[in-house]
Amino acid sequence: MNTSISENIAQVSTQITRACQLAGRASDSVSLLAVSKTRPAEDIRSAYACGLTRFGENYLQEALDKIEQLADLPLEWHFIGPIQSNKTRPIAEHFHWVHSVDRLKIAQRLSEQRPADLPALNICLQVNISREESKSGCLPEQALELAQALSELPNLRLRGLMAIPRATEDEQDQRRAFADLRQLLERLQQALPGLDTLSMGMSGDLIPAIAEGATIVRIGTALFGARVPKNA
Ligand SMILES: *Cc1c(COP(=O)(O)O)cnc(C)c1O
């Protein structure tokens, strides 16, 4: 048993509960997605032993290896990294959620490749909410038309929006970006009332994200410690 992971989980859970109280929200209205990229399968076992069941991965091959090593556990796998169009099949076959869909072509492939014996694949539309040149995600003004197209694909279930706002320490700026994403979801909900998910907030900004309505926070560092860069 890894004591630092269990202590970190307790701390993050307390932060989520407090942020929900401050925002006047039920504490079960936010779900904790543990971002386990670059972490060994053993860390995921430790987190599972502490009650976590939802894990987020960015790198496909690494994720597939861990999914296989952990097939004995009832885990829910979320793909949160950039998607190459020639890599959609294993994502459609092995994941429960994909947060990083930002174009129709990728969604069409995921829908076509989703195995018939599995439930619809939950997806979020990723939005480049801070309009950064280098970032994935559709532009906010493209979101409605794209969401309508995604919601018609038979083997996908569009759940809502995901964003990674511009990195900043300024809590006002953090909140503004999260508020922008929430307001965009509210506009989409007028056409697509089934949308129920705002995937936003990471280790450094989960409190403002929850204040602005996050329903899934994606937390890596605060649970597992600092990551060693891939090419170090
Ligand atoms: C790595 C990653 C996270 C987790 O970031 P931390 O700062 O380690 O909590 C969340 N979302 C995405 C899309 C990521 O790539």
PDB file of C-alpha atoms and ligand atoms in Angstrom:
ATOM      1  CA  MET A   1       0.000   0.000   0.000  1.00  0.00           C
ATOM      2  CA  ASN A   2       1.355   3.393  -0.986  1.00  0.00           C
ATOM      3  CA  THR A   3       0.759   5.761   1.939  1.00  0.00           C
ATOM      4  CA  SER A   4       1.508   8.950   0.052  1.00  0.00           C
ATOM      5  CA  ILE A   5      -1.114   8.109  -2.594  1.00  0.00           C
ATOM      6  CA  SER A   6      -3.710   7.377   0.082  1.00  0.00           C
ATOM      7  CA  GLU A   7      -2.874  10.621   1.915  1.00  0.00           C
ATOM      8  CA  ASN A   8      -3.039  12.576  -1.335  1.00  0.00           C
ATOM      9  CA  ILE A   9      -6.422  11.070  -2.200  1.00  0.00           C
ATOM     10  CA  ALA A  10      -7.762  12.034   1.227  1.00  0.00           C
ATOM     11  CA  GLN A  11      -6.461  15.584   0.759  1.00  0.00           C
ATOM     12  CA  VAL A  12      -7.871  16.022  -2.736  1.00  0.00           C
ATOM     13  CA  SER A  13     -11.229  14.573  -1.640  1.00  0.00           C
ATOM     14  CA  THR A  14     -11.364  17.094   1.205  1.00  0.00           C
ATOM     15  CA  GLN A  15     -10.554  19.925  -1.238  1.00  0.00           C
ATOM     16  CA  ILE A  16     -13.374  18.797  -3.518  1.00  0.00           C
ATOM     17  CA  THR A  17     -15.845  18.558  -0.635  1.00  0.00           C
ATOM     18  CA  ARG A  18     -14.895  22.037   0.613  1.00  0.00           C
ATOM     19  CA  ALA A  19     -15.093  23.574  -2.846  1.00  0.00           C
ATOM     20  CA  CYS A  20     -18.559  22.037  -3.282  1.00  0.00           C
ATOM     21  CA  GLN A  21     -19.689  23.439   0.076  1.00  0.00           C
ATOM     22  CA  LEU A  22     -18.422  26.908  -0.845  1.00  0.00           C
ATOM     23  CA  ALA A  23     -20.271  26.728  -4.154  1.00  0.00           C
ATOM     24  CA  GLY A  24     -23.464  25.414  -2.568  1.00  0.00           C
ATOM     25  CA  ARG A  25     -23.204  22.193  -4.539  1.00  0.00           C
ATOM     26  CA  ALA A  26     -23.756  18.578  -3.457  1.00  0.00           C
ATOM     27  CA  SER A  27     -20.395  16.907  -2.875  1.00  0.00           C
ATOM     28  CA  ASP A  28     -21.370  13.999  -5.136  1.00  0.00           C
ATOM     29  CA  SER A  29     -21.921  16.396  -8.050  1.00  0.00           C
ATOM     30  CA  VAL A  30     -18.184  16.360  -8.860  1.00  0.00           C
ATOM     31  CA  SER A  31     -16.407  13.195  -9.855  1.00  0.00           C
ATOM     32  CA  LEU A  32     -12.679  12.734  -9.403  1.00  0.00           C
ATOM     33  CA  LEU A  33     -10.841  11.446 -12.480  1.00  0.00           C
ATOM     34  CA  ALA A  34      -7.361  10.277 -11.458  1.00  0.00           C
ATOM     35  CA  VAL A  35      -4.927  11.141 -14.258  1.00  0.00           C
ATOM     36  CA  SER A  36      -2.475   8.255 -14.223  1.00  0.00           C
ATOM     37  CA  LYS A  37      -0.366   9.048 -17.312  1.00  0.00           C
ATOM     38  CA  THR A  38       3.311   8.050 -16.845  1.00  0.00           C
ATOM     39  CA  ARG A  39       2.396   6.179 -13.612  1.00  0.00           C
ATOM     40  CA  PRO A  40       2.930   2.450 -13.197  1.00  0.00           C
ATOM     41  CA  ALA A  41      -0.028   0.083 -12.900  1.00  0.00           C
ATOM     42  CA  GLU A  42       0.871  -0.418  -9.225  1.00  0.00           C
ATOM     43  CA  ASP A  43      -0.008   3.211  -8.463  1.00  0.00           C
ATOM     44  CA  ILE A  44      -3.416   2.641 -10.012  1.00  0.00           C
ATOM     45  CA  ARG A  45      -3.884  -0.453  -7.833  1.00  0.00           C
ATOM     46  CA  SER A  46      -3.038   1.653  -4.781  1.00  0.00           C
ATOM     47  CA  ALA A  47      -5.530   4.335  -5.797  1.00  0.00           C
ATOM     48  CA  TYR A  48      -8.188   1.683  -6.460  1.00  0.00           C
ATOM     49  CA  ALA A  49      -7.598   0.247  -2.988  1.00  0.00           C
ATOM     50  CA  CYS A  50      -8.450   3.730  -1.656  1.00  0.00           C
ATOM     51  CA  GLY A  51     -11.722   3.761  -3.567  1.00  0.00           C
ATOM     52  CA  LEU A  52     -10.884   5.440  -6.891  1.00  0.00           C
ATOM     53  CA  THR A  53     -12.257   3.724  -9.992  1.00  0.00           C
ATOM     54  CA  ARG A  54     -11.963   6.314 -12.798  1.00  0.00           C
ATOM     55  CA  PHE A  55      -8.590   6.803 -14.465  1.00  0.00           C
ATOM     56  CA  GLY A  56      -7.490   9.153 -17.230  1.00  0.00           C
ATOM     57  CA  GLU A  57      -4.705   8.392 -19.698  1.00  0.00           C
ATOM     58  CA  ASN A  58      -3.093  10.492 -22.471  1.00  0.00           C
ATOM     59  CA  TYR A  59      -0.754   8.128 -24.289  1.00  0.00           C
ATOM     60  CA  LEU A  60      -2.448   5.288 -26.113  1.00  0.00           C
ATOM     61  CA  GLN A  61       0.143   2.499 -25.989  1.00  0.00           C
ATOM     62  CA  GLU A  62       0.957   3.152 -22.354  1.00  0.00           C
ATOM     63  CA  ALA A  63      -2.766   3.134 -21.552  1.00  0.00           C
ATOM     64  CA  LEU A  64      -3.407  -0.138 -23.398  1.00  0.00           C
ATOM     65  CA  ASP A  65      -0.589  -1.823 -21.460  1.00  0.00           C
ATOM     66  CA  LYS A  66      -2.082  -0.713 -18.144  1.00  0.00           C
ATOM     67  CA  ILE A  67      -5.640  -1.615 -19.137  1.00  0.00           C
ATOM     68  CA  GLU A  68      -4.386  -5.133 -19.824  1.00  0.00           C
ATOM     69  CA  GLN A  69      -2.378  -5.369 -16.601  1.00  0.00           C
ATOM     70  CA  LEU A  70      -5.371  -4.185 -14.575  1.00  0.00           C
ATOM     71  CA  ALA A  71      -8.081  -6.175 -16.347  1.00  0.00           C
ATOM     72  CA  ASP A  72      -8.929  -7.891 -13.039  1.00  0.00           C
ATOM     73  CA  LEU A  73     -10.222  -4.587 -11.580  1.00  0.00           C
ATOM     74  CA  PRO A  74     -13.572  -2.932 -12.457  1.00  0.00           C
ATOM     75  CA  LEU A  75     -12.043   0.353 -13.637  1.00  0.00           C
ATOM     76  CA  GLU A  76     -13.496   3.061 -15.859  1.00  0.00           C
ATOM     77  CA  TRP A  77     -10.971   4.322 -18.425  1.00  0.00           C
ATOM     78  CA  HIS A  78     -11.032   7.851 -19.832  1.00  0.00           C
ATOM     79  CA  PHE A  79      -8.896   8.897 -22.808  1.00  0.00           C
ATOM     80  CA  ILE A  80      -7.894  12.564 -22.372  1.00  0.00           C
ATOM     81  CA  GLY A  81      -4.970  13.048 -24.784  1.00  0.00           C
ATOM     82  CA  PRO A  82      -4.685  14.203 -28.404  1.00  0.00           C
ATOM     83  CA  ILE A  83      -6.107  11.633 -30.850  1.00  0.00           C
ATOM     84  CA  GLN A  84      -4.499  10.670 -34.164  1.00  0.00           C
ATOM     85  CA  SER A  85      -7.063   9.478 -36.683  1.00  0.00           C
ATOM     86  CA  ASN A  86      -5.216   6.206 -37.319  1.00  0.00           C
ATOM     87  CA  LYS A  87      -5.373   5.364 -33.590  1.00  0.00           C
ATOM     88  CA  THR A  88      -9.117   5.559 -33.032  1.00  0.00           C
ATOM     89  CA  ARG A  89      -9.894   1.830 -33.135  1.00  0.00           C
ATOM     90  CA  PRO A  90      -8.162   0.784 -29.899  1.00  0.00           C
ATOM     91  CA  ILE A  91      -9.655   3.837 -28.194  1.00  0.00           C
ATOM     92  CA  ALA A  92     -13.157   2.830 -29.346  1.00  0.00           C
ATOM     93  CA  GLU A  93     -12.521  -0.729 -28.167  1.00  0.00           C
ATOM     94  CA  HIS A  94     -10.967  -0.175 -24.747  1.00  0.00           C
ATOM     95  CA  PHE A  95     -12.215   3.073 -23.209  1.00  0.00           C
ATOM     96  CA  HIS A  96     -15.469   4.164 -21.528  1.00  0.00           C
ATOM     97  CA  TRP A  97     -15.014   7.887 -22.123  1.00  0.00           C
ATOM     98  CA  VAL A  98     -13.062  10.157 -24.483  1.00  0.00           C
ATOM     99  CA  HIS A  99     -12.686  13.790 -23.365  1.00  0.00           C
ATOM    100  CA  SER A 100     -10.558  15.027 -26.253  1.00  0.00           C
ATOM    101  CA  VAL A 101     -12.813  14.841 -29.310  1.00  0.00           C
ATOM    102  CA  ASP A 102     -12.394  18.073 -31.271  1.00  0.00           C
ATOM    103  CA  ARG A 103     -13.335  17.206 -34.849  1.00  0.00           C
ATOM    104  CA  LEU A 104     -16.076  15.341 -36.631  1.00  0.00           C
ATOM    105  CA  LYS A 105     -13.805  12.955 -38.516  1.00  0.00           C
ATOM    106  CA  ILE A 106     -12.391  11.512 -35.276  1.00  0.00           C
ATOM    107  CA  ALA A 107     -15.879  11.137 -33.815  1.00  0.00           C
ATOM    108  CA  GLN A 108     -17.162   9.375 -36.940  1.00  0.00           C
ATOM    109  CA  ARG A 109     -14.326   6.873 -36.731  1.00  0.00           C
ATOM    110  CA  LEU A 110     -14.899   6.265 -33.012  1.00  0.00           C
ATOM    111  CA  SER A 111     -18.597   5.665 -33.664  1.00  0.00           C
ATOM    112  CA  GLU A 112     -17.948   3.289 -36.581  1.00  0.00           C
ATOM    113  CA  GLN A 113     -15.306   1.383 -34.618  1.00  0.00           C
ATOM    114  CA  ARG A 114     -17.182   1.085 -31.313  1.00  0.00           C
ATOM    115  CA  PRO A 115     -17.830  -2.642 -30.828  1.00  0.00           C
ATOM    116  CA  ALA A 116     -21.548  -3.517 -31.087  1.00  0.00           C
ATOM    117  CA  ASP A 117     -21.564  -5.377 -27.754  1.00  0.00           C
ATOM    118  CA  LEU A 118     -20.408  -2.327 -25.769  1.00  0.00           C
ATOM    119  CA  PRO A 119     -22.582   0.580 -24.610  1.00  0.00           C
ATOM    120  CA  ALA A 120     -22.240   3.900 -26.447  1.00  0.00           C
ATOM    121  CA  LEU A 121     -18.850   5.578 -25.912  1.00  0.00           C
ATOM    122  CA  ASN A 122     -19.207   8.695 -23.735  1.00  0.00           C
ATOM    123  CA  ILE A 123     -17.517  11.696 -25.308  1.00  0.00           C
ATOM    124  CA  CYS A 124     -16.812  15.320 -24.504  1.00  0.00           C
ATOM    125  CA  LEU A 125     -16.156  17.975 -27.107  1.00  0.00           C
ATOM    126  CA  GLN A 126     -12.830  19.648 -26.308  1.00  0.00           C
ATOM    127  CA  VAL A 127     -12.939  23.429 -26.655  1.00  0.00           C
ATOM    128  CA  ASN A 128      -9.915  25.712 -27.017  1.00  0.00           C
ATOM    129  CA  ILE A 129     -11.487  28.091 -24.543  1.00  0.00           C
ATOM    130  CA  SER A 130      -8.485  30.439 -24.240  1.00  0.00           C
ATOM    131  CA  ARG A 131      -7.912  30.500 -28.025  1.00  0.00           C
ATOM    132  CA  GLU A 132      -4.279  29.425 -27.799  1.00  0.00           C
ATOM    133  CA  GLU A 133      -2.479  28.833 -31.102  1.00  0.00           C
ATOM    134  CA  SER A 134      -0.875  25.575 -30.032  1.00  0.00           C
ATOM    135  CA  LYS A 135      -3.831  24.014 -28.217  1.00  0.00           C
ATOM    136  CA  SER A 136      -6.184  21.258 -29.325  1.00  0.00           C
ATOM    137  CA  GLY A 137      -9.905  21.846 -29.235  1.00  0.00           C
ATOM    138  CA  CYS A 138     -12.458  23.521 -31.461  1.00  0.00           C
ATOM    139  CA  LEU A 139     -13.046  27.251 -31.215  1.00  0.00           C
ATOM    140  CA  PRO A 140     -16.000  28.265 -29.031  1.00  0.00           C
ATOM    141  CA  GLU A 141     -17.978  29.546 -32.022  1.00  0.00           C
ATOM    142  CA  GLN A 142     -17.672  26.126 -33.724  1.00  0.00           C
ATOM    143  CA  ALA A 143     -18.971  24.214 -30.717  1.00  0.00           C
ATOM    144  CA  LEU A 144     -22.724  24.294 -31.357  1.00  0.00           C
ATOM    145  CA  GLU A 145     -22.567  23.024 -34.927  1.00  0.00           C
ATOM    146  CA  LEU A 146     -20.025  20.347 -34.016  1.00  0.00           C
ATOM    147  CA  ALA A 147     -21.972  19.241 -30.939  1.00  0.00           C
ATOM    148  CA  GLN A 148     -25.105  18.831 -33.036  1.00  0.00           C
ATOM    149  CA  ALA A 149     -23.225  16.656 -35.527  1.00  0.00           C
ATOM    150  CA  LEU A 150     -21.581  14.578 -32.780  1.00  0.00           C
ATOM    151  CA  SER A 151     -24.876  14.013 -31.012  1.00  0.00           C
ATOM    152  CA  GLU A 152     -26.231  12.262 -34.117  1.00  0.00           C
ATOM    153  CA  LEU A 153     -23.545   9.579 -34.273  1.00  0.00           C
ATOM    154  CA  PRO A 154     -25.114   6.253 -33.293  1.00  0.00           C
ATOM    155  CA  ASN A 155     -22.468   4.668 -31.077  1.00  0.00           C
ATOM    156  CA  LEU A 156     -21.377   7.771 -29.199  1.00  0.00           C
ATOM    157  CA  ARG A 157     -23.088   9.609 -26.366  1.00  0.00           C
ATOM    158  CA  LEU A 158     -22.120  13.277 -26.274  1.00  0.00           C
ATOM    159  CA  ARG A 159     -21.987  14.235 -22.584  1.00  0.00           C
ATOM    160  CA  GLY A 160     -20.624  17.787 -22.596  1.00  0.00           C
ATOM    161  CA  LEU A 161     -17.497  19.910 -22.886  1.00  0.00           C
ATOM    162  CA  MET A 162     -13.858  19.643 -21.845  1.00  0.00           C
ATOM    163  CA  ALA A 163     -11.198  22.352 -21.749  1.00  0.00           C
ATOM    164  CA  ILE A 164      -7.649  23.007 -20.612  1.00  0.00           C
ATOM    165  CA  PRO A 165      -7.549  26.803 -20.145  1.00  0.00           C
ATOM    166  CA  ARG A 166      -4.390  28.842 -20.567  1.00  0.00           C
ATOM    167  CA  ALA A 167      -2.016  28.142 -17.656  1.00  0.00           C
ATOM    168  CA  THR A 168      -2.126  30.985 -15.144  1.00  0.00           C
ATOM    169  CA  GLU A 169      -1.770  31.433 -11.401  1.00  0.00           C
ATOM    170  CA  ASP A 170      -4.294  34.258 -11.335  1.00  0.00           C
ATOM    171  CA  GLU A 171      -7.480  32.901  -9.797  1.00  0.00           C
ATOM    172  CA  GLN A 172      -9.670  35.534 -11.508  1.00  0.00           C
ATOM    173  CA  ASP A 173      -8.336  34.520 -14.919  1.00  0.00           C
ATOM    174  CA  GLN A 174      -8.819  30.842 -14.057  1.00  0.00           C
ATOM    175  CA  ARG A 175     -12.415  31.449 -13.056  1.00  0.00           C
ATOM    176  CA  ARG A 176     -13.177  33.517 -16.139  1.00  0.00           C
ATOM    177  CA  ALA A 177     -12.088  30.710 -18.481  1.00  0.00           C
ATOM    178  CA  PHE A 178     -14.131  28.132 -16.551  1.00  0.00           C
ATOM    179  CA  ALA A 179     -17.149  30.472 -16.553  1.00  0.00           C
ATOM    180  CA  ASP A 180     -16.785  30.827 -20.338  1.00  0.00           C
ATOM    181  CA  LEU A 181     -16.919  27.054 -20.728  1.00  0.00           C
ATOM    182  CA  ARG A 182     -19.942  26.769 -18.411  1.00  0.00           C
ATOM    183  CA  GLN A 183     -21.813  29.460 -20.345  1.00  0.00           C
ATOM    184  CA  LEU A 184     -20.986  27.726 -23.609  1.00  0.00           C
ATOM    185  CA  LEU A 185     -22.410  24.461 -22.206  1.00  0.00           C
ATOM    186  CA  GLU A 186     -25.561  26.312 -21.123  1.00  0.00           C
ATOM    187  CA  ARG A 187     -26.039  27.584 -24.684  1.00  0.00           C
ATOM    188  CA  LEU A 188     -25.539  24.092 -26.113  1.00  0.00           C
ATOM    189  CA  GLN A 189     -28.014  22.650 -23.600  1.00  0.00           C
ATOM    190  CA  GLN A 190     -30.799  24.699 -25.180  1.00  0.00           C
ATOM    191  CA  ALA A 191     -30.428  22.607 -28.332  1.00  0.00           C
ATOM    192  CA  LEU A 192     -29.125  19.443 -26.637  1.00  0.00           C
ATOM    193  CA  PRO A 193     -30.745  19.157 -23.198  1.00  0.00           C
ATOM    194  CA  GLY A 194     -29.098  15.815 -22.400  1.00  0.00           C
ATOM    195  CA  LEU A 195     -25.632  17.347 -21.950  1.00  0.00           C
ATOM    196  CA  ASP A 196     -24.576  17.005 -18.305  1.00  0.00           C
ATOM    197  CA  THR A 197     -20.773  17.174 -18.164  1.00  0.00           C
ATOM    198  CA  LEU A 198     -18.158  19.880 -17.705  1.00  0.00           C
ATOM    199  CA  SER A 199     -14.708  18.274 -17.618  1.00  0.00           C
ATOM    200  CA  MET A 200     -12.502  21.053 -16.264  1.00  0.00           C
ATOM    201  CA  GLY A 201     -10.041  21.626 -13.431  1.00  0.00           C
ATOM    202  CA  MET A 202      -6.626  20.049 -12.809  1.00  0.00           C
ATOM    203  CA  SER A 203      -4.327  19.947  -9.748  1.00  0.00           C
ATOM    204  CA  GLY A 204      -3.612  23.689  -9.827  1.00  0.00           C
ATOM    205  CA  ASP A 205      -7.118  24.995 -10.437  1.00  0.00           C
ATOM    206  CA  LEU A 206      -9.716  22.521  -9.220  1.00  0.00           C
ATOM    207  CA  ILE A 207     -11.263  24.940  -6.712  1.00  0.00           C
ATOM    208  CA  PRO A 208     -12.214  27.688  -9.232  1.00  0.00           C
ATOM    209  CA  ALA A 209     -13.295  24.940 -11.673  1.00  0.00           C
ATOM    210  CA  ILE A 210     -15.738  23.529  -9.113  1.00  0.00           C
ATOM    211  CA  ALA A 211     -16.931  27.042  -8.254  1.00  0.00           C
ATOM    212  CA  GLU A 212     -17.870  27.444 -11.944  1.00  0.00           C
ATOM    213  CA  GLY A 213     -19.639  24.116 -12.287  1.00  0.00           C
ATOM    214  CA  ALA A 214     -17.088  21.376 -13.109  1.00  0.00           C
ATOM    215  CA  THR A 215     -18.668  17.904 -12.929  1.00  0.00           C
ATOM    216  CA  ILE A 216     -15.400  16.032 -13.585  1.00  0.00           C
ATOM    217  CA  VAL A 217     -12.035  17.265 -12.330  1.00  0.00           C
ATOM    218  CA  ARG A 218      -8.959  15.649 -13.894  1.00  0.00           C
ATOM    219  CA  ILE A 219      -6.248  15.370 -11.232  1.00  0.00           C
ATOM    220  CA  GLY A 220      -2.751  13.931 -11.719  1.00  0.00           C
ATOM    221  CA  THR A 221       0.045  15.635  -9.784  1.00  0.00           C
ATOM    222  CA  ALA A 222      -1.937  16.242  -6.587  1.00  0.00           C
ATOM    223  CA  LEU A 223      -2.663  12.497  -6.357  1.00  0.00           C
ATOM    224  CA  PHE A 224       0.494  10.846  -7.654  1.00  0.00           C
ATOM    225  CA  GLY A 225       3.197  13.527  -7.217  1.00  0.00           C
ATOM    226  CA  ALA A 226       5.189  15.420  -9.864  1.00  0.00           C
ATOM    227  CA  ARG A 227       5.620  13.622 -13.177  1.00  0.00           C
ATOM    228  CA  VAL A 228       9.025  12.876 -14.669  1.00  0.00           C
ATOM    229  CA  PRO A 229       8.953  14.353 -18.211  1.00  0.00           C
ATOM    230  CA  LYS A 230       8.634  11.626 -20.872  1.00  0.00           C
ATOM    231  CA  ASN A 231      11.913  12.465 -22.563  1.00  0.00           C
ATOM    232  CA  ALA A 232      13.969  13.072 -19.413  1.00  0.00           C
TER     233      ALA A 232
HETATM  234  C1  LIG B   1      -1.972  15.717 -17.413  1.00  0.00           C
HETATM  235  C2  LIG B   1      -3.370  16.166 -17.573  1.00  0.00           C
HETATM  236  C3  LIG B   1      -4.164  16.461 -16.453  1.00  0.00           C
HETATM  237  C4  LIG B   1      -3.654  16.409 -15.025  1.00  0.00           C
HETATM  238  O1  LIG B   1      -2.824  17.485 -14.747  1.00  0.00           O
HETATM  239  P1  LIG B   1      -2.230  17.744 -13.269  1.00  0.00           P
HETATM  240  O2  LIG B   1      -1.809  19.150 -13.310  1.00  0.00           O
HETATM  241  O3  LIG B   1      -1.116  16.773 -13.100  1.00  0.00           O
HETATM  242  O4  LIG B   1      -3.340  17.494 -12.306  1.00  0.00           O
HETATM  243  C5  LIG B   1      -5.477  16.816 -16.679  1.00  0.00           C
HETATM  244  N1  LIG B   1      -5.991  16.900 -17.924  1.00  0.00           N
HETATM  245  C6  LIG B   1      -5.255  16.631 -19.019  1.00  0.00           C
HETATM  246  C7  LIG B   1      -5.882  16.722 -20.363  1.00  0.00           C
HETATM  247  C8  LIG B   1      -3.920  16.275 -18.873  1.00  0.00           C
HETATM  248  O5  LIG B   1      -3.187  16.026 -19.972  1.00  0.00           O
END
